[in-house]
Structures are given as structure tokens and as C-alpha cells.
GROMACS .gro file of C-alpha atoms in nm:
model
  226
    1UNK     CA    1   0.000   0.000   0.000
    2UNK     CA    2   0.126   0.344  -0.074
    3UNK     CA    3   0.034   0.702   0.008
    4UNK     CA    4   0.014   1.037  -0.251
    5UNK     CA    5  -0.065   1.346  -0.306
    6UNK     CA    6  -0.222   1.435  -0.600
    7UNK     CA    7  -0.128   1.827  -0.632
    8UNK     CA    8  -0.167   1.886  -1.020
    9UNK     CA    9  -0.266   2.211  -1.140
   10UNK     CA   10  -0.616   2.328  -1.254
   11UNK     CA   11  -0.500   2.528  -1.540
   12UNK     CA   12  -0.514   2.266  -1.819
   13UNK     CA   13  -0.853   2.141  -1.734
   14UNK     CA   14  -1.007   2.524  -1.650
   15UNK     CA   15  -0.799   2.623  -1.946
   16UNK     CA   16  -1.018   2.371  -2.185
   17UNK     CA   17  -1.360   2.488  -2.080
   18UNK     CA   18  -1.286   2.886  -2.069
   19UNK     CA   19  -1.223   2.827  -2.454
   20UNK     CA   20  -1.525   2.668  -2.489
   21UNK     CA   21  -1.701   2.897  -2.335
   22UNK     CA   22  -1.648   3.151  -2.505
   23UNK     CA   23  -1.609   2.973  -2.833
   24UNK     CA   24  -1.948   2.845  -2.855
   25UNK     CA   25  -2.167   3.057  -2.678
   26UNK     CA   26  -2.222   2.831  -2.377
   27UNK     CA   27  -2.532   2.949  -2.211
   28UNK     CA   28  -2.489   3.071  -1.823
   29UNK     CA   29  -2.661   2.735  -1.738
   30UNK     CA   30  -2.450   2.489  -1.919
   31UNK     CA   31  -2.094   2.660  -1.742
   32UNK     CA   32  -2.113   2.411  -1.506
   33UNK     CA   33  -2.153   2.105  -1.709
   34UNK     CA   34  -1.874   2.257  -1.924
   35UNK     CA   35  -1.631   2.281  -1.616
   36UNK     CA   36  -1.702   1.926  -1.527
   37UNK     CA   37  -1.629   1.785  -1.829
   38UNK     CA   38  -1.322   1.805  -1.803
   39UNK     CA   39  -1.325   1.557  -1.483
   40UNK     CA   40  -1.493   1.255  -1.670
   41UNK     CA   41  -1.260   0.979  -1.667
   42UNK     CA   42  -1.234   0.788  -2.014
   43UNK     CA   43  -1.003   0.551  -2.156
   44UNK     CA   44  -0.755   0.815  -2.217
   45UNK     CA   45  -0.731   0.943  -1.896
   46UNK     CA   46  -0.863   0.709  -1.589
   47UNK     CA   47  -0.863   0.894  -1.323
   48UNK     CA   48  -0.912   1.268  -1.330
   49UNK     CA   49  -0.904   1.300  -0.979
   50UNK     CA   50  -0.514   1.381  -1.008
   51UNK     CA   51  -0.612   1.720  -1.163
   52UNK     CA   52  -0.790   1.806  -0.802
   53UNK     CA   53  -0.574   2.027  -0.599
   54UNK     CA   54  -0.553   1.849  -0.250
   55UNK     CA   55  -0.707   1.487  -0.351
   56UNK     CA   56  -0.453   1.279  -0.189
   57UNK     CA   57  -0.479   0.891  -0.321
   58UNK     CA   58  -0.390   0.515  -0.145
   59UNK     CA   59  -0.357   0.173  -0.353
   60UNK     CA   60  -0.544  -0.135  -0.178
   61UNK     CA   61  -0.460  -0.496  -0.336
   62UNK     CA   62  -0.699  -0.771  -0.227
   63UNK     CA   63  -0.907  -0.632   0.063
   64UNK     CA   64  -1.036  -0.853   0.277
   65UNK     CA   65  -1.377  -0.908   0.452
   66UNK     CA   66  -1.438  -0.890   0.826
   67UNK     CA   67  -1.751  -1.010   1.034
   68UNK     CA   68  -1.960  -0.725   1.200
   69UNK     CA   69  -1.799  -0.780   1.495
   70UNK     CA   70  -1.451  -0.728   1.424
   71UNK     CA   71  -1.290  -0.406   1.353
   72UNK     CA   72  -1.017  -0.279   1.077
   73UNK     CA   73  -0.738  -0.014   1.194
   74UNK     CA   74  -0.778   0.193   0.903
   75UNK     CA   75  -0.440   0.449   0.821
   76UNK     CA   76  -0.688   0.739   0.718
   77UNK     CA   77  -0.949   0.930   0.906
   78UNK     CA   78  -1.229   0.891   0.721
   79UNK     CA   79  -1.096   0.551   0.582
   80UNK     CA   80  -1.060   0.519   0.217
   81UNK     CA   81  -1.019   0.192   0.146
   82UNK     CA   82  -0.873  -0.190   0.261
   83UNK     CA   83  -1.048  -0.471   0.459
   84UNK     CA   84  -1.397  -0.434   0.524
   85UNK     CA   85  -1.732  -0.527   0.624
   86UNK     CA   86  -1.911  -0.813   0.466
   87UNK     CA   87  -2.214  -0.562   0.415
   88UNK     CA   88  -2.218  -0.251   0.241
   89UNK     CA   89  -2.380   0.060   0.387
   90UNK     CA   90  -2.692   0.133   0.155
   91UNK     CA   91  -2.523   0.404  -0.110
   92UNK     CA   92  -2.810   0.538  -0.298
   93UNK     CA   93  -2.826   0.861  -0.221
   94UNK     CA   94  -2.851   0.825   0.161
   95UNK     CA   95  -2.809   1.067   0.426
   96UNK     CA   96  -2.781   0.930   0.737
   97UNK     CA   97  -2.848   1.143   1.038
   98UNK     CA   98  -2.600   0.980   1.258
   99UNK     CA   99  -2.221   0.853   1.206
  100UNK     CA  100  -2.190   0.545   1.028
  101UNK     CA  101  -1.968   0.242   1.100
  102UNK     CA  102  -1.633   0.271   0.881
  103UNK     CA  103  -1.604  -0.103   0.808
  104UNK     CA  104  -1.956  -0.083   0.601
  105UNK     CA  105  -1.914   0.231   0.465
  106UNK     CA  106  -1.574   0.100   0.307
  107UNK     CA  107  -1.768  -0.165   0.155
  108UNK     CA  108  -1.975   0.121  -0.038
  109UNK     CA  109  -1.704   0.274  -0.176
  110UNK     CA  110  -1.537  -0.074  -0.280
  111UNK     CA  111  -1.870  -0.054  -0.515
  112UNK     CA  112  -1.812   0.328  -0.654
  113UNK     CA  113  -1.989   0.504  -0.446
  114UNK     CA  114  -1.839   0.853  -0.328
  115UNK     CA  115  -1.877   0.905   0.076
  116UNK     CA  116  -1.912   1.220   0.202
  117UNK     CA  117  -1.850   1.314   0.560
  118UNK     CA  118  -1.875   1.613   0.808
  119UNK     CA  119  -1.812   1.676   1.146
  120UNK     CA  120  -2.076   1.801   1.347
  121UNK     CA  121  -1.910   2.032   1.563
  122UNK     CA  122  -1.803   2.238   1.246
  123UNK     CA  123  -2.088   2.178   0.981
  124UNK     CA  124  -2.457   2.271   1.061
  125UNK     CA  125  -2.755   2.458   0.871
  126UNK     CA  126  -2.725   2.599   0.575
  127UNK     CA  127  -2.353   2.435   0.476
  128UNK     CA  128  -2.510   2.133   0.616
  129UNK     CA  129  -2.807   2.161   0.403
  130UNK     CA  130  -2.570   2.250   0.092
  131UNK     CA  131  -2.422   1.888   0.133
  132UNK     CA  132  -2.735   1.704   0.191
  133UNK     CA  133  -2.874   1.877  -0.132
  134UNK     CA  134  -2.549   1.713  -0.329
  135UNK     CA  135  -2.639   1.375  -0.194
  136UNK     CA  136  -2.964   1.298  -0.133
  137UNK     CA  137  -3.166   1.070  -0.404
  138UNK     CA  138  -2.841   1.093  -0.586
  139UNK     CA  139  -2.695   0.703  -0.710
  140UNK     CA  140  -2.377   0.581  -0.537
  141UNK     CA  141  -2.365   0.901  -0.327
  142UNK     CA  142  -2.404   0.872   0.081
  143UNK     CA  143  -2.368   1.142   0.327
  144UNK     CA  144  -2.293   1.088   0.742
  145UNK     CA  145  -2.117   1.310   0.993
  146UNK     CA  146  -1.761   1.162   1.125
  147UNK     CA  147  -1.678   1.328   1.474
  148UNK     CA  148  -1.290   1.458   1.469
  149UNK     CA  149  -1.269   1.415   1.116
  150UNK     CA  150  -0.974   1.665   1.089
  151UNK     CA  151  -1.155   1.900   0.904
  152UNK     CA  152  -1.502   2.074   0.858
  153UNK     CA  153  -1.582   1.837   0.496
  154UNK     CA  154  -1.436   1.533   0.378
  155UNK     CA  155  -1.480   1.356   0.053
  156UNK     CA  156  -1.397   0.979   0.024
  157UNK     CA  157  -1.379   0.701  -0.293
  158UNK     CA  158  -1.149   0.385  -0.298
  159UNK     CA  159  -0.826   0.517  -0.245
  160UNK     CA  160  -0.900   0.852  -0.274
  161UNK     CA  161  -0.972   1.130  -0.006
  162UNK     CA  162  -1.020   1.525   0.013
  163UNK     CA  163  -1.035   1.744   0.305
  164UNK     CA  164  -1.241   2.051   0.266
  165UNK     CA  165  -1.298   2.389   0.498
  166UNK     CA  166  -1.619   2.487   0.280
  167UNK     CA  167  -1.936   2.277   0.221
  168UNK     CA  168  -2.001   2.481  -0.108
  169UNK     CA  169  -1.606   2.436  -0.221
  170UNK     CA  170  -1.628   2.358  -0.616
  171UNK     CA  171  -1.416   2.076  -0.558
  172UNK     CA  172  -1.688   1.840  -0.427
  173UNK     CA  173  -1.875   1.840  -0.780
  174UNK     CA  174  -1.504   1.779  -0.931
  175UNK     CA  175  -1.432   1.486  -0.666
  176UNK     CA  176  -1.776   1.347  -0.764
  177UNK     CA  177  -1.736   1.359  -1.150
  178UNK     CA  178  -1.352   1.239  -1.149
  179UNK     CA  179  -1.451   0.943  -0.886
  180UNK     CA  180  -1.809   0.810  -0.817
  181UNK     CA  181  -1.852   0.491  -1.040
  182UNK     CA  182  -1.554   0.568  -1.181
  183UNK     CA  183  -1.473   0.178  -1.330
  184UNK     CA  184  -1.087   0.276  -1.339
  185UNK     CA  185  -1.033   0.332  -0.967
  186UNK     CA  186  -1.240   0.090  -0.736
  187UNK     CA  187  -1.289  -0.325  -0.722
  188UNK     CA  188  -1.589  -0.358  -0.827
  189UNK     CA  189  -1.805  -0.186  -1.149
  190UNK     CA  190  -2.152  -0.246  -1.167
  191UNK     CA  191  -2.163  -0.383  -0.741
  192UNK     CA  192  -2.510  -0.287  -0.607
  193UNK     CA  193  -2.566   0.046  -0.375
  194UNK     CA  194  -2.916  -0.075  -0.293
  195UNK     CA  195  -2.982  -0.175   0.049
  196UNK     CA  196  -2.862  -0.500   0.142
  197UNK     CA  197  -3.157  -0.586   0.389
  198UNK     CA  198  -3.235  -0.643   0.757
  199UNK     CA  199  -2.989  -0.870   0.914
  200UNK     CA  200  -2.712  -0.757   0.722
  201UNK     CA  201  -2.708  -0.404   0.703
  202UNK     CA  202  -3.018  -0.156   0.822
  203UNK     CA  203  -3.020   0.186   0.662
  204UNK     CA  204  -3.294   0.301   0.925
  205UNK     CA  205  -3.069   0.163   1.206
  206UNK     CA  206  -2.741   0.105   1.139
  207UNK     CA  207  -2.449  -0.053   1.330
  208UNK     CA  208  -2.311   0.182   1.539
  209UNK     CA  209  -1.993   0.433   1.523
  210UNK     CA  210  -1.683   0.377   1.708
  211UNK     CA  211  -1.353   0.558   1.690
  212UNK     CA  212  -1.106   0.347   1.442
  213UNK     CA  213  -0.876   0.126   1.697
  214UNK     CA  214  -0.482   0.201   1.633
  215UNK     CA  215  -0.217  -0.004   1.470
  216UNK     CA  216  -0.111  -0.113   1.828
  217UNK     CA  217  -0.468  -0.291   1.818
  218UNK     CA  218  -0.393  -0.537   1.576
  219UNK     CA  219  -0.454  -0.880   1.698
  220UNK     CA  220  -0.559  -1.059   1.397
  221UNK     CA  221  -0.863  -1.154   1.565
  222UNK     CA  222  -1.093  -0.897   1.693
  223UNK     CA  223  -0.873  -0.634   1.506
  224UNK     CA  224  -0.722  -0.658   1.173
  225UNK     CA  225  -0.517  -0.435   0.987
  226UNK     CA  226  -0.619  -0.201   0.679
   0.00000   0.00000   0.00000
């Protein structure tokens, strides 16, 4: 496993769609669509998320599952990726009112899903409401808040992460675009965000938060590593 940052420039990508816009006669509406454009991955370039000021990016290889009752120590806060949960946390377009378990959320994004999460001592009304408007009813997006996250907004997708001070930063619509479903960059294209059902994982009550144990932890039982 290995740990980057990913601090390539804007100006190519910003570059692209100024000279559209104002070679074509883009209507005000359409700027936005014309900006993100330039974060779809393709064949050509996989994963546009390196053209993100501050995305910073892990590789997993051949992430195990864990029962519900064991627990991962996870190197990033959020967690981004590694072992995980047997059972996803449901991914379409959820917002869950309380903080989520790490081990099923890591599941989600093993499926393409982009996680969004915000800690509640910094984030409330109307930035809040600005990130619950991005996620909700939207496909392979979920939204929770993570106490002592590190900062106000963080934005998470297999093996990617980005910490963010404003809940209306442009960058979250970039992340998104560069990164949810995004077949280049996580395990498993086409996995299910759909609820997995009662028994396994319950959107309406899910398993229960608890601070990610440390490395010291590890006991290959009760506590495996990422």
C-alpha cells in the first residue's frame, strides 16, 4: 500500500472549458456542465481525480472481509479503502443522520460510491443543508457526519480522499465527477448500492460508530489491519 498526493494544477482542465465557453456561446446554465467535463474519466485518462488540488490517493490490493464484529485499523481518518465489512452501507443517495460504522461504509465505496463526511461540531444549517442537497436521491452518493474528522468536509472514494474547509467548495462536484462509479479506480463496477436488507445491514438503524482502533490494536482476531 502506498500514500500520494495528488497536487496537479487546474490550469489545463479550467484552461479547456474557458475556450469553450467563449467559443461556442455556452449558455450561463451549461458553465457548469462545461467545467465538469473536463473531470470525466475515459479511456484516455482514468482517473481525473489527479487534476484536483488536494485529492490525496492510497492503492489497496486484495481487501479482505471482516464479520460485524470485528474491527479494521484503518491508516486514514475517514478511511478510504482496505479490509472491510461483509455488508455494504446502503449508497443510494442516503443521508444518514448519525455517524456510520467505517467497516460498512468502506464496503460502499469498494462498489463506486463517493462518501461524504462532516463533522458536526463544524458543519450545521445551511452548509449542512448544501451537502445534503449534493447527496440525497443521488446514485452511489451517501452522506454521514464523522466526529474529529480533521476537518469541517471530507470527501472519500477507494483510495481517494479530500479534506475541505467549505461545504459549497467547487471541488466536491469535481471529486464526484472524477470518482463516483468511476470503473478505473475501485474493485468492483456495476456492485449494487441498494440496500442489502435487515440482518445484514439496516439503513434506518445502522451498526453503530466507534472511533477506528490504532495499529497497536492489531490482533488478527478482533482487530485486523487495513
Amino acid at each position: 500500500m502506498r500514500r500520494t498526493t495528488h497536487a496537479l494544477s487546474l490550469a489545463a482542465p479550467l484552461a479547456t472549458a474557458a475556450l469553450l465557453l467563449s467559443g461556442c456561446g455556452v449558455l450561463p446554465g451549461q458553465a457548469a456542465q462545461v467545467d465538469l467535463a473536463a473531470f470525466t474519466p475515459t479511456a484516455e485518462v482514468r482517473d481525473p481525480s489527479t487534476q484536483i488540488d488536494g485529492v490525496v490517493g492510497e492503492v489497496f490490493e486484495n481487501p479482505q472481509h471482516v464479520g460485524p464484529d470485528q474491527r479494521v485499523a484503518y491508516t486514514s481518518t475517514p478511511p478510504i479503502g482496505g479490509a472491510h465489512d461483509q455488508a455494504w452501507a446502503a449508497c443510494s443517495g442516503v443521508v444518514y443522520p448519525r455517524p456510520l460504522r467505517s467497516e460498512n461504509a468502506v464496503h460502499s465505496l469498494e462498489h463506486g460510491a463517493v462518501w461524504i463526511t462532516y463533522d458536526p461540531d463544524e458543519v450545521d444549517g445551511a452548509a449542512l443543508d448544501a451537502l445534503i442537497a449534493r447527496v440525497e436521491g443521488q446514485p452511489y452518493m451517501l452522506l454521514s457526519p464523522y466526529p474529529g474528522q480533521g476537518s469541517p468536509v471530507s470527501l472519500q472514494s477507494w483510495g481517494h480522499q479530500l479534506a475541505l474547509d467549505d461545504a459549497d467548495d467547487p471541488r466536491i462536484d469535481q471529486f464526484v465527477a472524477a470518482l463516483r462509479q468511476n470503473r478505473y479506480t475501485h474493485p468492483e463496477p456495476g456492485a449494487s448500492c441498494d440496500e442489502i436488507g435487515q440482518g445484514y445491514f439496516d439503513r434506518d438503524a445502522p451498526p453503530p460508530f466507534a472511533p477506528t482502533p490504532g495499529a497497536s490494536e492489531v490482533d488478527g482476531d478482533a482487530v485486523v489491519a487495513q
